[in-house]
Coordinates of C-alpha atoms and ligand atoms in Angstrom, one line a residue:
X19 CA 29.2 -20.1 10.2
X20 CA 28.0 -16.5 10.3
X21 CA 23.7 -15.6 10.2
X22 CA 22.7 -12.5 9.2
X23 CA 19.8 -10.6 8.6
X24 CA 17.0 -10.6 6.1
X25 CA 16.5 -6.6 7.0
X26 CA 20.3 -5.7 6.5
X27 CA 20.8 -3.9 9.9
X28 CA 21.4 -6.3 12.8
X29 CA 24.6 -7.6 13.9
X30 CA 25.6 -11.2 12.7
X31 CA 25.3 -13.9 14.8
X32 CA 27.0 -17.7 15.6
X33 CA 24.3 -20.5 15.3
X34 CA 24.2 -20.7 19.2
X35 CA 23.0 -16.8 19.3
X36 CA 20.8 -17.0 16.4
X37 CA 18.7 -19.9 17.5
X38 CA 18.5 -18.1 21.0
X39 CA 17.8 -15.2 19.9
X40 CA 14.6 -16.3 17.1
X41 CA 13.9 -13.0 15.5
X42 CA 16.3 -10.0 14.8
X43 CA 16.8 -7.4 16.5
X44 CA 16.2 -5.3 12.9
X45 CA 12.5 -7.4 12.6
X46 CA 14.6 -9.2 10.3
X47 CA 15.1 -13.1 10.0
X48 CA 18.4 -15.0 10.3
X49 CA 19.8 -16.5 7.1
X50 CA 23.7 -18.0 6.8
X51 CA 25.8 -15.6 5.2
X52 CA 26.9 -18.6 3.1
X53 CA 25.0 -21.8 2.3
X54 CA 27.2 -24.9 2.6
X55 CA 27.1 -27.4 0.2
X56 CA 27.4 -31.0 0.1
X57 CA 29.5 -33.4 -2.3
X58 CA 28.0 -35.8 -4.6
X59 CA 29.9 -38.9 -2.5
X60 CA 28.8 -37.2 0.5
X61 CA 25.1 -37.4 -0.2
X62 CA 25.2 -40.8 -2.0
X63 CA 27.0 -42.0 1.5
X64 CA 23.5 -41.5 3.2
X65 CA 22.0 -44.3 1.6
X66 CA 21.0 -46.6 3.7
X67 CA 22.3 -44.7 7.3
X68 CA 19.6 -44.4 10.0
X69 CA 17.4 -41.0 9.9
X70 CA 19.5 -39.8 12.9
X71 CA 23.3 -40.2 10.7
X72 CA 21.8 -38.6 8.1
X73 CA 20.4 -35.6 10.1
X74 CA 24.4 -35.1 11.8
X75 CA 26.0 -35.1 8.1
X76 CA 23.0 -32.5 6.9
X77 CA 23.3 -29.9 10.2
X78 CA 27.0 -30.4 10.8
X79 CA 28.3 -27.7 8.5
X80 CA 25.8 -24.9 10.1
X81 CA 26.3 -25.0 13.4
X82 CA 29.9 -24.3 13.9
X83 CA 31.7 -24.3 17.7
X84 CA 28.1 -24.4 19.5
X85 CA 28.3 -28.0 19.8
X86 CA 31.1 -30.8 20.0
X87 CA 30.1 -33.7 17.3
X88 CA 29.8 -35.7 20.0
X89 CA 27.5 -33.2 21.7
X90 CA 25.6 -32.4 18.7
X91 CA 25.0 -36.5 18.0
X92 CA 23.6 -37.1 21.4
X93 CA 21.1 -33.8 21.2
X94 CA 20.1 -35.6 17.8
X95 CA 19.6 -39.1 19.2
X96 CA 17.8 -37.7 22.1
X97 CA 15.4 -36.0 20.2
X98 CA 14.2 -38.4 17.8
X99 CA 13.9 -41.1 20.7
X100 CA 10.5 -40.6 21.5
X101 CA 9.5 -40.9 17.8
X102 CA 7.0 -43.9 17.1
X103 CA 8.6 -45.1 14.5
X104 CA 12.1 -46.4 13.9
X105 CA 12.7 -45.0 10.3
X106 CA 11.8 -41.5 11.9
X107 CA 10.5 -40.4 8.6
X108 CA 9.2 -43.1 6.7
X109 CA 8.3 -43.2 2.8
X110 CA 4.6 -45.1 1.6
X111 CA 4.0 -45.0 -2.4
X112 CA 0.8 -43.9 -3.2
X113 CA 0.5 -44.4 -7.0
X114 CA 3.3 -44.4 -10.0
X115 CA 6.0 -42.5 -9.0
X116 CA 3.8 -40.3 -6.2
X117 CA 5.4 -40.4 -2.8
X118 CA 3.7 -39.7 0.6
X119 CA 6.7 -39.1 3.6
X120 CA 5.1 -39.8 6.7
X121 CA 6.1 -36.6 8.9
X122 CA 3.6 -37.6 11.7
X123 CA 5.4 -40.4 14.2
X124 CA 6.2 -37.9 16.7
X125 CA 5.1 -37.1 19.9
X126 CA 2.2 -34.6 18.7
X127 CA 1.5 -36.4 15.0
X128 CA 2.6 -33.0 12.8
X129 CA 6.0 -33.0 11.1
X130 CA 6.5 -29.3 13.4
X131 CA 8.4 -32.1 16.0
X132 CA 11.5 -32.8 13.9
X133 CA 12.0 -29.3 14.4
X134 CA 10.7 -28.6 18.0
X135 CA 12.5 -31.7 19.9
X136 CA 15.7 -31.3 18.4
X137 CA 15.2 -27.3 19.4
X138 CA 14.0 -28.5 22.8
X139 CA 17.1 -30.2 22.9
X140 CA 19.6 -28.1 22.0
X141 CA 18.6 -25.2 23.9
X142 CA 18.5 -27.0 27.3
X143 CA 22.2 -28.4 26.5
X144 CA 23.1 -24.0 25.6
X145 CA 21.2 -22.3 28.4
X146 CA 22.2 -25.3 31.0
X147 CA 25.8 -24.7 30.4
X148 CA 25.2 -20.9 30.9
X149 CA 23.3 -21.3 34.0
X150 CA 20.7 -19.3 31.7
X151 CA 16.9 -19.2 31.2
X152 CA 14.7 -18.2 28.9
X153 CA 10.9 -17.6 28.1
X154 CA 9.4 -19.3 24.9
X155 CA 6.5 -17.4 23.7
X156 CA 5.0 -19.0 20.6
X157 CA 2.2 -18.1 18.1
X158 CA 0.2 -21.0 16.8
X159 CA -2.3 -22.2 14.7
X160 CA -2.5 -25.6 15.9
X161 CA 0.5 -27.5 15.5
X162 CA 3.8 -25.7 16.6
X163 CA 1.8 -25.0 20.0
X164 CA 1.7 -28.4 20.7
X165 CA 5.0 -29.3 19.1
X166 CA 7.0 -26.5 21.2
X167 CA 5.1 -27.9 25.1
X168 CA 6.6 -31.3 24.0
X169 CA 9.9 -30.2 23.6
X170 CA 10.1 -27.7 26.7
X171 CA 7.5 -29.7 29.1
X172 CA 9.4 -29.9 32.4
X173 CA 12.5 -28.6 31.0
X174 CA 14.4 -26.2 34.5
X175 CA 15.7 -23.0 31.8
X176 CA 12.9 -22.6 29.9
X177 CA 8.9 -21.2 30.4
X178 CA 7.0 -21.2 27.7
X179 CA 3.8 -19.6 26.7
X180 CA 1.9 -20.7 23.5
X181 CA -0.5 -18.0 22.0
X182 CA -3.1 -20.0 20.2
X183 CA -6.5 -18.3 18.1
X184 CA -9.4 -18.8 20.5
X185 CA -12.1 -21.6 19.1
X186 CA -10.0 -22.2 15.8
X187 CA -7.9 -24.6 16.6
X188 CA -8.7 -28.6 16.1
X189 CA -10.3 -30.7 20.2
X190 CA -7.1 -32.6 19.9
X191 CA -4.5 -29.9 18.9
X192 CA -6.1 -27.7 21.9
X193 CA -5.9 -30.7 23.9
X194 CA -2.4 -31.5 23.3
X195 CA -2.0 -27.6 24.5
X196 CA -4.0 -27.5 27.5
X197 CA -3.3 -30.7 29.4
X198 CA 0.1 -31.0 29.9
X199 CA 0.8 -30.7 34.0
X200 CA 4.0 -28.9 33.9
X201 CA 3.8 -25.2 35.7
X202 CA 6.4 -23.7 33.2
X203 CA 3.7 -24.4 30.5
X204 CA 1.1 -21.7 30.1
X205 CA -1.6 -22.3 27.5
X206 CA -3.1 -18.6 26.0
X207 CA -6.4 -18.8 24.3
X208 CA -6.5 -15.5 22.3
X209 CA -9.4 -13.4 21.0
X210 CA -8.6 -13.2 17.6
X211 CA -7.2 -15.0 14.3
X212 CA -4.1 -16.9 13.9
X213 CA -2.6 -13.5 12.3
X214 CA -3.0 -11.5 15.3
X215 CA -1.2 -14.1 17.1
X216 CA 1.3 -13.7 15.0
X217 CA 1.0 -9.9 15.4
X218 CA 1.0 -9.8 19.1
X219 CA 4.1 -11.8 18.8
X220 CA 6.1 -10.1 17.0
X221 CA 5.5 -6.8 18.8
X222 CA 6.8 -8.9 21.9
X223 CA 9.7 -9.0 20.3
X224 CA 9.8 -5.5 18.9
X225 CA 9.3 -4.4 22.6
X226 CA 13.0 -4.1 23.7
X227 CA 12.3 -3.6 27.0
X228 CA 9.7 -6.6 28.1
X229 CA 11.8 -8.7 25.6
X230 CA 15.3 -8.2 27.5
X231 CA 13.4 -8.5 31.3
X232 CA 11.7 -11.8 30.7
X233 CA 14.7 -12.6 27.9
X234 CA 12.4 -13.7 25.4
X235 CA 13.1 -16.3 23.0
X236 CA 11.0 -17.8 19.9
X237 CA 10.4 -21.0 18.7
X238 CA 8.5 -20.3 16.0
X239 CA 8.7 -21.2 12.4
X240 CA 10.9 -18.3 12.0
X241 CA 13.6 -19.6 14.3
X242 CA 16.5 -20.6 12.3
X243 CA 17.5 -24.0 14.4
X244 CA 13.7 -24.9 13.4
X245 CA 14.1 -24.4 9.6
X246 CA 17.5 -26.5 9.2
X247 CA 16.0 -29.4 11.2
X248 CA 13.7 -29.7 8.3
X249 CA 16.3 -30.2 6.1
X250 CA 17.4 -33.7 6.7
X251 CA 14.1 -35.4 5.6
X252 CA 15.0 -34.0 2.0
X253 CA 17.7 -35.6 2.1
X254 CA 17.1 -38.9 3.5
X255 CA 13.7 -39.3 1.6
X256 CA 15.4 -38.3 -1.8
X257 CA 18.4 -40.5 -0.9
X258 CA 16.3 -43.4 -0.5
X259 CA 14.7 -43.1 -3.7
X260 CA 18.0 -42.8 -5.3
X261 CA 19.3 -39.6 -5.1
X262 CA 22.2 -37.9 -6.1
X263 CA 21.9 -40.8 -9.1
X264 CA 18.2 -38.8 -9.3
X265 CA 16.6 -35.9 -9.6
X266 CA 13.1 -36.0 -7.4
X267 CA 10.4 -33.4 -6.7
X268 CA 8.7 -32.3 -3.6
X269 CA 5.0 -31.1 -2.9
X270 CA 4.9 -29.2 0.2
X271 CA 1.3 -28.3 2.1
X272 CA 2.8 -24.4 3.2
X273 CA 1.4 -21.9 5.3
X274 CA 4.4 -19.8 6.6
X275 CA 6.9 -21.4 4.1
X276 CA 9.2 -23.1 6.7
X277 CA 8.9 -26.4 5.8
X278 CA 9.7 -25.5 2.0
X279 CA 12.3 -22.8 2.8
X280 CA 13.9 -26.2 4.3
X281 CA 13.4 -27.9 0.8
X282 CA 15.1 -25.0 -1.3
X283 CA 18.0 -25.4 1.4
X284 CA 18.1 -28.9 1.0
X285 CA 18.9 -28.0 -3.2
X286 CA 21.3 -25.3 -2.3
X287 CA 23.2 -27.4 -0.2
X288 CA 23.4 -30.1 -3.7
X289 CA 20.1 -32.3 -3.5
X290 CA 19.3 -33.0 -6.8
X291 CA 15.4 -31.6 -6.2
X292 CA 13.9 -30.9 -10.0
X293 CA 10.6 -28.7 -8.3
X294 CA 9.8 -27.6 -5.3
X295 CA 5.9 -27.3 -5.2
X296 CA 4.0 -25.1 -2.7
X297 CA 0.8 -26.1 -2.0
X298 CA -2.0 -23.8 -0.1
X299 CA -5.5 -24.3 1.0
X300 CA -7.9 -21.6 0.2
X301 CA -5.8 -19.1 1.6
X302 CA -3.9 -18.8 -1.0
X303 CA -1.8 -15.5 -0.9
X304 CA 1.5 -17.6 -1.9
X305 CA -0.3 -19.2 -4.9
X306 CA -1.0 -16.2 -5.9
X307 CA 1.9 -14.0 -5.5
X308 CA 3.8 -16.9 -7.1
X309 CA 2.0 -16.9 -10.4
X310 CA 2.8 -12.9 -9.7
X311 CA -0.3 -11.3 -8.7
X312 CA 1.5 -9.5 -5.9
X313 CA 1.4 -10.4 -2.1
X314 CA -1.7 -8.8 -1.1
X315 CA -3.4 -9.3 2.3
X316 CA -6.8 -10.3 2.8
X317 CA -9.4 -11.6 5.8
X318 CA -8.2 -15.6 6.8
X319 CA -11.1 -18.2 6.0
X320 CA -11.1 -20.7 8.6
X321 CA -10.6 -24.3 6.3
X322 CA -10.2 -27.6 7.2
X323 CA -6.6 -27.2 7.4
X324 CA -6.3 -24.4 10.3
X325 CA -2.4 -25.1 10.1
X326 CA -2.2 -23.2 6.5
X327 CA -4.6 -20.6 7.4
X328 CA -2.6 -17.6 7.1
X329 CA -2.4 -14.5 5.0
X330 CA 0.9 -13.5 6.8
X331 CA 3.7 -16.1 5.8
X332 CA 6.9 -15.0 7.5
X333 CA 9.3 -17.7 6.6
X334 CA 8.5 -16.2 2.8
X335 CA 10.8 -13.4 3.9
X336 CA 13.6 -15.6 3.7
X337 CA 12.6 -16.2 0.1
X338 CA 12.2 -12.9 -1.1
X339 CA 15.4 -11.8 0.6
X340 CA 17.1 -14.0 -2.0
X341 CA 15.3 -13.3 -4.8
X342 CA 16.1 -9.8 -4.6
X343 CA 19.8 -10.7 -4.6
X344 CA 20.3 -10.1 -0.6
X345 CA 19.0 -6.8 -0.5
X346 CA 18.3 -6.0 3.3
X347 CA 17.1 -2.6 2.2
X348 CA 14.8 -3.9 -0.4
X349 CA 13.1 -6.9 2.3
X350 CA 12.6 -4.0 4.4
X351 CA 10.8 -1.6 2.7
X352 CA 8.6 -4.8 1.3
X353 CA 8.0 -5.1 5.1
X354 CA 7.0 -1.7 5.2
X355 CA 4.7 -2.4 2.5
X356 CA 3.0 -5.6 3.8
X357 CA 2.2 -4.2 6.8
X358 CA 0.0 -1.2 5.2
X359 CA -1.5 -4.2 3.4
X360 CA 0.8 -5.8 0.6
X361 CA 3.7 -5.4 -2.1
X362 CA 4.2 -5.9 -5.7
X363 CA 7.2 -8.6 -6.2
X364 CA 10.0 -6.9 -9.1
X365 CA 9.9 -8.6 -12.5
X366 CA 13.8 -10.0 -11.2
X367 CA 12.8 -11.4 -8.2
X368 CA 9.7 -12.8 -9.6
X369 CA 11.6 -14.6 -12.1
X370 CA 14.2 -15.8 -9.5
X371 CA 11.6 -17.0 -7.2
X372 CA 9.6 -19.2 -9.9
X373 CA 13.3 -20.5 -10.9
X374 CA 12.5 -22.6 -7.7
X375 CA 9.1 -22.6 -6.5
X376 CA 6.3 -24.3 -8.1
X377 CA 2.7 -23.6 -6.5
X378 CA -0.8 -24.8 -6.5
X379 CA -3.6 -24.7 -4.5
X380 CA -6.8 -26.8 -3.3
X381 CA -10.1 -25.7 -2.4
X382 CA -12.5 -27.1 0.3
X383 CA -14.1 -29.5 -1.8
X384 CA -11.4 -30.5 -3.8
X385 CA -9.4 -31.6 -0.2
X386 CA -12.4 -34.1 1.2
X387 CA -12.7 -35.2 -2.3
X388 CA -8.6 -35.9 -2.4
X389 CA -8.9 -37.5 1.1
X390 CA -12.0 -39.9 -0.4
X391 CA -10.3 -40.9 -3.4
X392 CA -6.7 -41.6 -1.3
X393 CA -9.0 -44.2 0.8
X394 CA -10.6 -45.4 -2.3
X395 CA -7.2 -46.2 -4.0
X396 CA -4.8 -46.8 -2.0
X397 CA -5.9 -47.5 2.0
X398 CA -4.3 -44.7 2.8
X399 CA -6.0 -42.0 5.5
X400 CA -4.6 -38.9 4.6
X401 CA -5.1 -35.3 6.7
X402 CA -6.1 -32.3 5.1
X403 CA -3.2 -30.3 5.4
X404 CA -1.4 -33.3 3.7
X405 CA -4.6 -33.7 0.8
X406 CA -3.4 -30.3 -0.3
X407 CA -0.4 -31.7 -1.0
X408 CA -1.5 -35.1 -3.2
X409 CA -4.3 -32.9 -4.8
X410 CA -1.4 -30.3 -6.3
X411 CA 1.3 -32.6 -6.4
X412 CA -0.9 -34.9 -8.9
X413 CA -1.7 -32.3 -11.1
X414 CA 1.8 -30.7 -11.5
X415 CA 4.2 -33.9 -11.1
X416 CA 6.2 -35.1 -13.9
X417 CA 5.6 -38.7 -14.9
X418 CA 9.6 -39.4 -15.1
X419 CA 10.4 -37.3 -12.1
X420 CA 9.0 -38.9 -8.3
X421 CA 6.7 -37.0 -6.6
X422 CA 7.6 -36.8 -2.2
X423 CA 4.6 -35.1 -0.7
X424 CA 5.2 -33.9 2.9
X425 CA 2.5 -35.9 5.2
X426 CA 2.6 -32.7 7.5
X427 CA -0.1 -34.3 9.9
X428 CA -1.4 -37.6 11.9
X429 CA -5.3 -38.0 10.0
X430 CA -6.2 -38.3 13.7
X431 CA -5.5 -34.5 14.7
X432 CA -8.6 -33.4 12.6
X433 CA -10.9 -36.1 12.9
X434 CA -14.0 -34.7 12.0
X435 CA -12.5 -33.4 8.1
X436 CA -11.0 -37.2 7.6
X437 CA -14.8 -39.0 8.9
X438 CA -16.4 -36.1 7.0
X439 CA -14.6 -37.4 3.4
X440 CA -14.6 -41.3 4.5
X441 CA -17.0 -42.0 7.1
X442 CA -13.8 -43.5 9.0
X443 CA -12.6 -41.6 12.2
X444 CA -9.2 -42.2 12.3
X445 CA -7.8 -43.5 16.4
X446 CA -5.3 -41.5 17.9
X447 CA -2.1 -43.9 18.3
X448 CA -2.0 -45.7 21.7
X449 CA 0.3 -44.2 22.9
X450 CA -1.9 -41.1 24.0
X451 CA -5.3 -42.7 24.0
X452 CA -6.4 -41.2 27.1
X453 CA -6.0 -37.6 25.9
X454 CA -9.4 -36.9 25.3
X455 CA -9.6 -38.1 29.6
X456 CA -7.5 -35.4 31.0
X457 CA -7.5 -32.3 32.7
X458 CA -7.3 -28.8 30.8
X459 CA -5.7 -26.0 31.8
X460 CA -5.8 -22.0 30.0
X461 CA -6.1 -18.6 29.9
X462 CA -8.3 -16.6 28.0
X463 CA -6.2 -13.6 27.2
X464 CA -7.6 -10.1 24.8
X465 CA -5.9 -9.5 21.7
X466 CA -3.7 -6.6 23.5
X467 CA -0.3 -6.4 23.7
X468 CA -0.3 -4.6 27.6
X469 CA -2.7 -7.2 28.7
X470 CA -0.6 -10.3 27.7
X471 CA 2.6 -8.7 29.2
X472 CA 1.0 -8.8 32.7
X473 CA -0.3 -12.1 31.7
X474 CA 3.3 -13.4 30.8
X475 CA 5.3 -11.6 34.1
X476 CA 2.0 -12.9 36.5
X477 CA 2.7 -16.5 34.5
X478 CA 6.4 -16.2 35.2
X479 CA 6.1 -15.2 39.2
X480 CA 3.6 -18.1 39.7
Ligands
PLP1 C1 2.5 -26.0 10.2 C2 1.9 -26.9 9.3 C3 1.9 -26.7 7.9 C4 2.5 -25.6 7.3 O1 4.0 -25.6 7.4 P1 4.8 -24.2 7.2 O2 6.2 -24.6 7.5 O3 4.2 -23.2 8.1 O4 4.6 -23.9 5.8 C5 1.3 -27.7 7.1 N1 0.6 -28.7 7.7 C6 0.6 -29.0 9.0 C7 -0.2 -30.1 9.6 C8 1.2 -28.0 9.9 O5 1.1 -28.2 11.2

């Protein structure tokens, strides 16, 4: 299995260089060159397999020689272990035919762990056998910060800084960030929005230099390995409700499109998925550009649901990429585009993309009003980021078709929006309690590239 660019230009890579590696070289994000598919016997054989068989039959066909089947089963076992729940991803109905799958039993309550401690996982078992480390840098609103500590804390290859928008993230996903006691975990409290996060990221990476002396590796949503973990809870949520026998939808709360570019995978690979629904807060750029208004950047409005605050979605690259028929050329001069301030999508790829991406959106009001009326009617406590999703998947499901909507988030990460709705504040699981008890530990860093370099090499000498 080969990956290759969404920019055309840099060399192809094996699964075990692409997941190191996190962005391209070109600026471009790694795609297979071919998208392997499962039969109809093969996927009807999940039924009734733990989460963790499922997830080796899903990820199997994409990662080639890096890992031995029996090496690739114990990475998968050991990364689901510290789950608190034994189905891993668990299904709750919520009305006729409507679907919640609870993505929120791992260690930091946001789906970002499947992803993260199988990651975590698998590049401790790559860079151990090389004698090799890395540094992690990360760009977060919220929840991949946390996600990305869990997976690394401790871990002898790997540093890892996490770049997080100063003030804008939720007490308990700064929390998770800033108390873990591991010296090769570096919190970064940035002056700036989740976008220039993102920003100051990505020109780490475009800064060959710095990038090959402290051999900088991502994590982020754009990180291949991250993306196909994703794709087993299609599966084993769409199996359990009787798929391949039947077609199901899924409503997905999206800010940078990774957790749906996992979904359309999922149906490339043979899922039987009828629509794949994008839902977005009031930052709704993909909403927009999907009903083909052009993907135009504008200022971020802080919402409830800091996790979909974006106006830069990179994972959507992957998506257009495809839609314009594999066109490196094309993706980059899009590129070009968005970063002067936006593109127009062709009439071609317009039409390709809305052949499988459904979208919606929910406003302020509209997500406290969905969280109220999900108590009301069915005891459930739902987050925001996860409210987005009932509120869009109610209005556009099908009543012959179920409804999955991702339940991206713990309610008890954002307390304050779920007591706001219901006048319940939801506990934080036992099992970390005492977080609001321990010690933090940050840096406040400028929104300047030179600056967080010396931060990073000073981090990395301490
Ligand atoms: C990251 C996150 C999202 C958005 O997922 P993407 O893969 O970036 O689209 C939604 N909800 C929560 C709680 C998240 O942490």
């Amino acid at each position: 299995m080969r990956y290759i660019s969404t920019r055309g230009t840099a060399p192809a890579l094996n699964f075990e260089e692409t997941m190191l590696a996190g962005l391209a070289r070109d600026g471009g994000l790694y795609v297979p060159e071919e998208i392997p598919t499962l039969s109809h016997d093969q996927i009807a054989a999940m039924a009734g397999q733990p989460y963790e068989e499922v997830a080796f039959t899903v990820m199997r066909p994409f990662i080639g020689d890096t890992f031995t089947d029996a090496e690739f089963r114990e990475l998968i076992a050991a990364a689901y272990d510290s789950f608190g729940h034994d189905a891993r991803a668990p299904l709750v109905q919520l009305g006729p035919n409507h679907f919640l799958l609870e993505l929120f039993h791992g260690p930091t309550l946001a789906f970002k762990d499947f992803a993260k401690q199988l990651i975590g996982q698998m590049f401790q078992k790559a860079l151990g056998r090389k004698g090799d480390r890395v540094t992690i840098v990360g760009a977060t609103s919220g929840d991949t910060g946390s996600a990305a500590i869990e997976a690394f804390r401790g871990l002898d290859n790997v540093d890892v800084f996490i770049l997080y928008p100063h003030g804008r993230v939720s007490e308990v996903q700064r929390r998770q960030m800033t108390t873990p006691i591991e010296s090769n975990i570096h919190a970064l409290a940035l002056d700036g929005d989740f976008d220039d996060c993102q920003a100051r990221l990505k020109d780490m990476f475009n800064d060959f230099e710095f990038r090959d002396r402290v051999k900088l590796a991502g994590v982020n949503s754009i990180n291949w390995g991250r993306v196909l973990a994703q794709v087993v809870y299609y599966f084993s949520s769409a199996v359990s409700l009787g798929s391949p026998a039947r077609e199901v939808s899924f409503t997905v709360p999206t800010g940078n499109f990774g957790d749906i570019f996992a979904g359309y995978i999922a149906k490339r690979m043979g899922l039987p998925i009828r629509d794949l629904v994008v839902a977005t807060n009031q930052n709704d750029i993909l909403d927009r550009c999907l009903r083909g208004q052009g993907y135009h950047k504008g200022r971020v409005h802080p919402s409830i649901s800091p996790s979909m605050d974006i106006q830069v979605s990179s994972n959507f690259e992957r998506a257009l990429f495809d839609a314009y028929g594999r066109d490196g050329k094309a993706v980059a001069q899009l590129m070009g585009e968005l970063a002067k301030g936006g593109f127009e999508v062709s009439q071609g790829a317009m039409q390709a993309l809305q052949e499988h991406y459904k979208s919606g959106r929910a406003s302020e009001a509209e997500t406290s009003a969905t969280i109220t009326r999900a108590l009301k009617h069915t005891g459930e406590l739902l987050c925001p980021h996860s409210a987005i999703g009932v509120k869009v998947a109610d209005e556009q499901r099908e009543e012959a078709i179920p409804m999955i909507t991702l339940a991206t988030a713990h309610p008890a990460k954002f307390p304050d929006a779920v007591e706001a709705a219901t006048g319940i504040r939801p506990d934080l699981p036992p099992r970390m309690a005492d977080l609001f008890d321990r010690d933090e530990r940050l840096t406040r860093v400028p929104n300047d590239l030179e600056a967080l370099k010396v931060h990073i090499l000073e981090g990395l000498s301490a």
